[in-house]
PDB file of C-alpha atoms in Angstrom:
ATOM      1  CA  MET A 701     119.839  67.453  47.601  1.00 49.00           C
ATOM      2  CA  LYS A 702     123.017  69.476  47.661  1.00 54.00           C
ATOM      3  CA  GLN A 703     125.714  68.501  50.143  1.00 53.00           C
ATOM      4  CA  LYS A 704     125.851  72.034  51.567  1.00 56.00           C
ATOM      5  CA  GLU A 705     122.149  71.717  52.531  1.00 55.00           C
ATOM      6  CA  VAL A 706     122.780  68.643  54.705  1.00 53.00           C
ATOM      7  CA  LYS A 707     123.650  68.953  58.385  1.00 52.00           C
ATOM      8  CA  ARG A 708     127.316  68.731  59.243  1.00 57.00           C
ATOM      9  CA  SER A 709     128.130  65.349  60.729  1.00 56.00           C
ATOM     10  CA  SER A 710     129.004  67.075  64.011  1.00 55.00           C
ATOM     11  CA  HIS A 711     125.347  68.283  64.220  1.00 53.00           C
ATOM     12  CA  SER A 712     123.714  65.043  63.101  1.00 60.00           C
ATOM     13  CA  ASP A 713     123.039  62.153  65.426  1.00 65.00           C
ATOM     14  CA  THR A 714     121.891  59.841  62.643  1.00 68.00           C
ATOM     15  CA  SER A 715     124.498  57.501  61.186  1.00 70.00           C
ATOM     16  CA  PHE A 716     124.149  55.731  57.863  1.00 71.00           C
ATOM     17  CA  GLY A 717     125.620  52.411  56.839  1.00 78.00           C
ATOM     18  CA  ALA A 718     125.497  50.442  53.595  1.00 85.00           C
ATOM     19  CA  GLY A 719     122.034  49.021  54.310  1.00 87.00           C
ATOM     20  CA  SER A 720     120.475  51.985  56.138  1.00 83.00           C
ATOM     21  CA  LEU A 721     118.458  53.445  53.276  1.00 85.00           C
ATOM     22  CA  ARG A 722     117.122  50.032  52.212  1.00 91.00           C
ATOM     23  CA  ALA A 723     116.108  49.200  55.795  1.00 89.00           C
ATOM     24  CA  ALA A 724     114.441  52.598  56.245  1.00 88.00           C
ATOM     25  CA  ARG A 725     112.511  52.218  52.989  1.00 92.00           C
ATOM     26  CA  ARG A 726     111.347  48.728  53.973  1.00 95.00           C
ATOM     27  CA  ALA A 727     110.194  50.009  57.376  1.00 93.00           C
ATOM     28  CA  ALA A 728     108.245  52.879  55.807  1.00 93.00           C
ATOM     29  CA  GLY A 729     106.840  50.498  53.197  1.00 96.00           C
ATOM     30  CA  ALA A 730     105.687  48.073  55.898  1.00 96.00           C
ATOM     31  CA  VAL A 731     103.600  50.834  57.487  1.00 96.00           C
ATOM     32  CA  GLN A 732     102.150  51.856  54.110  1.00 96.00           C
ATOM     33  CA  HIS A 733     101.272  48.213  53.402  1.00 97.00           C
ATOM     34  CA  ALA A 734      99.635  47.827  56.823  1.00 97.00           C
ATOM     35  CA  VAL A 735      97.520  50.935  56.196  1.00 97.00           C
ATOM     36  CA  ASP A 736      96.473  49.548  52.809  1.00 97.00           C
ATOM     37  CA  GLN A 737      95.502  46.203  54.356  1.00 97.00           C
ATOM     38  CA  VAL A 738      93.319  47.816  57.027  1.00 96.00           C
ATOM     39  CA  LEU A 739      91.660  50.386  54.757  1.00 96.00           C
ATOM     40  CA  SER A 740      90.869  47.725  52.146  1.00 95.00           C
ATOM     41  CA  GLY A 741      89.161  45.597  54.800  1.00 96.00           C
ATOM     42  CA  ARG A 742      91.606  42.678  54.479  1.00 98.00           C
ATOM     43  CA  ASN A 743      92.648  43.172  58.120  1.00 97.00           C
ATOM     44  CA  ARG A 744      90.828  44.744  61.070  1.00 97.00           C
ATOM     45  CA  ASN A 745      94.019  46.215  62.542  1.00 95.00           C
ATOM     46  CA  ALA A 746      97.773  46.206  62.175  1.00 93.00           C
ATOM     47  CA  PHE A 747     100.830  46.611  64.377  1.00 92.00           C
ATOM     48  CA  CYS A 748     104.240  47.200  62.819  1.00 91.00           C
ATOM     49  CA  ILE A 749     107.387  46.398  64.749  1.00 91.00           C
ATOM     50  CA  ILE A 750     109.987  48.079  62.580  1.00 89.00           C
ATOM     51  CA  ARG A 751     113.478  49.541  62.682  1.00 81.00           C
ATOM     52  CA  PRO A 752     114.795  52.143  62.260  1.00 73.00           C
ATOM     53  CA  PRO A 753     112.381  54.162  64.371  1.00 73.00           C
ATOM     54  CA  GLY A 754     110.862  57.312  63.024  1.00 87.00           C
ATOM     55  CA  HIS A 755     109.272  59.622  65.562  1.00 88.00           C
ATOM     56  CA  HIS A 756     112.250  61.996  65.769  1.00 86.00           C
ATOM     57  CA  ALA A 757     112.391  62.554  61.992  1.00 87.00           C
ATOM     58  CA  GLY A 758     110.700  65.845  61.247  1.00 86.00           C
ATOM     59  CA  VAL A 759     109.756  67.825  58.195  1.00 85.00           C
ATOM     60  CA  ASN A 760     113.313  68.611  57.077  1.00 78.00           C
ATOM     61  CA  GLY A 761     115.158  65.607  58.521  1.00 69.00           C
ATOM     62  CA  LEU A 762     118.861  65.861  57.744  1.00 59.00           C
ATOM     63  CA  LEU A 763     118.667  69.319  56.207  1.00 59.00           C
ATOM     64  CA  ASP A 764     120.613  72.050  57.941  1.00 58.00           C
ATOM     65  CA  ASN A 765     118.575  73.941  60.567  1.00 62.00           C
ATOM     66  CA  ALA A 766     116.064  71.079  60.890  1.00 62.00           C
ATOM     67  CA  GLU A 767     114.348  70.940  64.265  1.00 57.00           C
ATOM     68  CA  SER A 768     114.592  67.182  64.550  1.00 57.00           C
ATOM     69  CA  CYS A 769     116.305  64.036  63.334  1.00 69.00           C
ATOM     70  CA  GLY A 770     117.172  61.882  66.354  1.00 65.00           C
ATOM     71  CA  PHE A 771     118.499  58.605  64.994  1.00 72.00           C
ATOM     72  CA  CYS A 772     115.598  58.403  62.542  1.00 81.00           C
ATOM     73  CA  ILE A 773     115.586  58.461  58.756  1.00 82.00           C
ATOM     74  CA  PHE A 774     111.885  58.548  57.805  1.00 88.00           C
ATOM     75  CA  ASN A 775     108.940  59.215  60.094  1.00 92.00           C
ATOM     76  CA  ASN A 776     107.166  55.948  59.341  1.00 93.00           C
ATOM     77  CA  VAL A 777     104.071  56.597  61.449  1.00 94.00           C
ATOM     78  CA  ALA A 778     103.487  60.127  60.150  1.00 94.00           C
ATOM     79  CA  ALA A 779     103.985  58.900  56.572  1.00 94.00           C
ATOM     80  CA  GLY A 780     101.466  56.114  57.227  1.00 95.00           C
ATOM     81  CA  ALA A 781      98.981  58.601  58.692  1.00 95.00           C
ATOM     82  CA  MET A 782      99.322  60.880  55.676  1.00 95.00           C
ATOM     83  CA  HIS A 783      98.962  57.866  53.373  1.00 95.00           C
ATOM     84  CA  ALA A 784      95.704  56.889  55.109  1.00 96.00           C
ATOM     85  CA  LEU A 785      94.357  60.439  54.868  1.00 95.00           C
ATOM     86  CA  ASN A 786      95.249  60.566  51.174  1.00 94.00           C
ATOM     87  CA  ILE A 787      93.511  57.255  50.410  1.00 93.00           C
ATOM     88  CA  MET A 788      90.358  58.274  52.252  1.00 93.00           C
ATOM     89  CA  HIS A 789      90.384  61.699  50.597  1.00 89.00           C
ATOM     90  CA  HIS A 790      90.262  59.982  47.199  1.00 88.00           C
ATOM     91  CA  ARG A 791      87.335  57.888  48.447  1.00 89.00           C
ATOM     92  CA  TYR A 792      85.575  61.163  49.257  1.00 80.00           C
ATOM     93  CA  ASP A 793      85.477  60.474  52.988  1.00 87.00           C
ATOM     94  CA  GLU A 794      86.270  63.917  54.354  1.00 83.00           C
ATOM     95  CA  ASN A 795      85.254  62.848  57.895  1.00 90.00           C
ATOM     96  CA  PHE A 796      88.075  60.280  58.141  1.00 94.00           C
ATOM     97  CA  LYS A 797      90.600  61.085  60.877  1.00 95.00           C
ATOM     98  CA  VAL A 798      93.835  59.530  62.097  1.00 96.00           C
ATOM     99  CA  ALA A 799      95.162  59.326  65.645  1.00 96.00           C
ATOM    100  CA  ILE A 800      98.845  58.740  66.340  1.00 95.00           C
ATOM    101  CA  VAL A 801      99.520  57.425  69.842  1.00 95.00           C
ATOM    102  CA  ASP A 802     103.220  57.473  70.772  1.00 94.00           C
ATOM    103  CA  ILE A 803     104.254  55.744  74.004  1.00 94.00           C
ATOM    104  CA  ASP A 804     108.022  55.972  74.306  1.00 92.00           C
ATOM    105  CA  VAL A 805     110.736  57.041  76.700  1.00 92.00           C
ATOM    106  CA  HIS A 806     111.465  59.969  74.348  1.00 91.00           C
ATOM    107  CA  HIS A 807     109.047  62.560  72.990  1.00 93.00           C
ATOM    108  CA  GLY A 808     108.179  62.167  69.295  1.00 93.00           C
ATOM    109  CA  ASN A 809     109.295  65.684  68.379  1.00 91.00           C
ATOM    110  CA  GLY A 810     109.447  64.905  64.662  1.00 91.00           C
ATOM    111  CA  THR A 811     105.902  63.539  64.591  1.00 94.00           C
ATOM    112  CA  GLU A 812     104.657  66.566  66.511  1.00 95.00           C
ATOM    113  CA  GLU A 813     106.372  68.886  64.037  1.00 92.00           C
ATOM    114  CA  ILE A 814     104.797  67.075  61.072  1.00 93.00           C
ATOM    115  CA  VAL A 815     101.310  67.088  62.623  1.00 95.00           C
ATOM    116  CA  ARG A 816     101.628  70.780  63.491  1.00 93.00           C
ATOM    117  CA  ARG A 817     102.561  71.635  59.894  1.00 92.00           C
ATOM    118  CA  ALA A 818      99.939  69.400  58.230  1.00 92.00           C
ATOM    119  CA  HIS A 819      97.715  71.196  55.768  1.00 87.00           C
ATOM    120  CA  ASP A 820      94.586  70.000  57.648  1.00 87.00           C
ATOM    121  CA  PRO A 821      95.461  69.383  61.317  1.00 83.00           C
ATOM    122  CA  SER A 822      91.790  68.845  62.160  1.00 91.00           C
ATOM    123  CA  ARG A 823      92.094  65.375  60.576  1.00 94.00           C
ATOM    124  CA  LEU A 824      95.106  64.379  62.692  1.00 96.00           C
ATOM    125  CA  PHE A 825      95.513  63.807  66.420  1.00 97.00           C
ATOM    126  CA  PHE A 826      98.888  63.256  68.110  1.00 97.00           C
ATOM    127  CA  PHE A 827      99.092  61.904  71.652  1.00 98.00           C
ATOM    128  CA  SER A 828     102.499  61.339  73.256  1.00 97.00           C
ATOM    129  CA  VAL A 829     103.400  59.835  76.637  1.00 97.00           C
ATOM    130  CA  HIS A 830     107.110  60.256  77.380  1.00 95.00           C
ATOM    131  CA  LEU A 831     109.689  61.122  80.013  1.00 92.00           C
ATOM    132  CA  PHE A 832     110.445  64.788  80.389  1.00 92.00           C
ATOM    133  CA  ASP A 833     113.206  66.287  82.496  1.00 86.00           C
ATOM    134  CA  LYS A 834     114.857  69.657  82.293  1.00 79.00           C
ATOM    135  CA  GLY A 835     117.097  70.456  85.171  1.00 69.00           C
ATOM    136  CA  ARG A 836     120.574  70.786  86.457  1.00 58.00           C
ATOM    137  CA  ASN A 837     123.470  68.920  84.960  1.00 55.00           C
ATOM    138  CA  ASN A 838     126.245  67.334  87.032  1.00 57.00           C
ATOM    139  CA  SER A 839     128.197  70.602  87.150  1.00 57.00           C
ATOM    140  CA  GLY A 840     125.229  72.504  88.591  1.00 56.00           C
ATOM    141  CA  GLY A 841     124.199  74.296  85.394  1.00 56.00           C
ATOM    142  CA  ASP A 842     120.620  74.532  84.149  1.00 57.00           C
ATOM    143  CA  ASN A 843     121.320  73.300  80.615  1.00 61.00           C
ATOM    144  CA  TYR A 844     120.494  69.600  81.075  1.00 64.00           C
ATOM    145  CA  HIS A 845     117.485  68.112  79.301  1.00 76.00           C
ATOM    146  CA  PHE A 846     116.343  64.558  78.687  1.00 81.00           C
ATOM    147  CA  TYR A 847     116.460  64.001  74.908  1.00 82.00           C
ATOM    148  CA  PRO A 848     114.947  65.691  72.958  1.00 86.00           C
ATOM    149  CA  GLY A 849     113.856  68.188  75.623  1.00 87.00           C
ATOM    150  CA  THR A 850     110.469  68.787  74.004  1.00 90.00           C
ATOM    151  CA  GLY A 851     106.913  67.710  74.713  1.00 94.00           C
ATOM    152  CA  ASP A 852     106.238  69.686  77.879  1.00 94.00           C
ATOM    153  CA  ARG A 853     103.228  71.534  76.395  1.00 95.00           C
ATOM    154  CA  ASP A 854     100.057  70.688  74.534  1.00 97.00           C
ATOM    155  CA  ASP A 855      99.045  72.373  71.306  1.00 96.00           C
ATOM    156  CA  VAL A 856      95.292  71.904  71.419  1.00 96.00           C
ATOM    157  CA  ALA A 857      94.718  74.086  68.333  1.00 94.00           C
ATOM    158  CA  ASN A 858      96.703  71.509  66.316  1.00 95.00           C
ATOM    159  CA  ASN A 859      95.295  68.437  68.131  1.00 96.00           C
ATOM    160  CA  ILE A 860      98.543  67.695  69.972  1.00 97.00           C
ATOM    161  CA  ILE A 861      98.395  66.344  73.520  1.00 98.00           C
ATOM    162  CA  ASN A 862     101.613  65.633  75.425  1.00 98.00           C
ATOM    163  CA  ILE A 863     101.778  63.711  78.685  1.00 97.00           C
ATOM    164  CA  PRO A 864     105.271  64.370  80.068  1.00 95.00           C
ATOM    165  CA  ILE A 865     106.189  62.025  82.919  1.00 93.00           C
ATOM    166  CA  THR A 866     108.766  62.892  85.543  1.00 88.00           C
ATOM    167  CA  PRO A 867     111.490  60.215  85.560  1.00 84.00           C
ATOM    168  CA  LEU A 868     111.667  58.036  88.670  1.00 82.00           C
ATOM    169  CA  TRP A 869     115.226  59.230  89.301  1.00 75.00           C
ATOM    170  CA  LYS A 870     113.873  62.767  89.741  1.00 70.00           C
ATOM    171  CA  GLU A 871     111.112  61.661  92.098  1.00 60.00           C
ATOM    172  CA  SER A 872     113.674  59.901  94.312  1.00 56.00           C
ATOM    173  CA  ASP A 873     115.747  63.103  94.416  1.00 53.00           C
ATOM    174  CA  THR A 874     112.680  65.010  95.578  1.00 52.00           C
ATOM    175  CA  ILE A 875     111.761  62.469  98.247  1.00 46.00           C
ATOM    176  CA  GLU A 876     115.194  62.530  99.876  1.00 47.00           C
TER     177      GLU A 876
END
């Protein structure tokens, strides 16, 4: 990757340290391993508690003009979903499908972008529950949004369902 293709540091919210790439690879590898364990029948289910997170890392990640990045290096869950689809494709199970359920304070904009651009979105389902708030900032302008400011609409054609939740601080403003 050429340096001129990478986002300027002023446009990137993702910092790297000496161990960042190794940690990100181990996190992505843990998800791949969990998928392998479940699909082989060694385990009935798996739950990976890993860092760094991944649901803001989109298709182009740190490349200039990328839609997403958000403190994430690899989208571990989307990579795991694609890994599972690939394994089952080679086992000739074309009916196999994967659901990604994302419950987080922030919308998984990177995961949504990846699912939307998948070559066969009928085999993927993305469901996100997250806070959503676009409104006035402290100076009265309308340019405030709760990071990342996405996830207010469904994309049923691509099997994407978003459940945006109004933050409690907004509900208290309305009540008063």
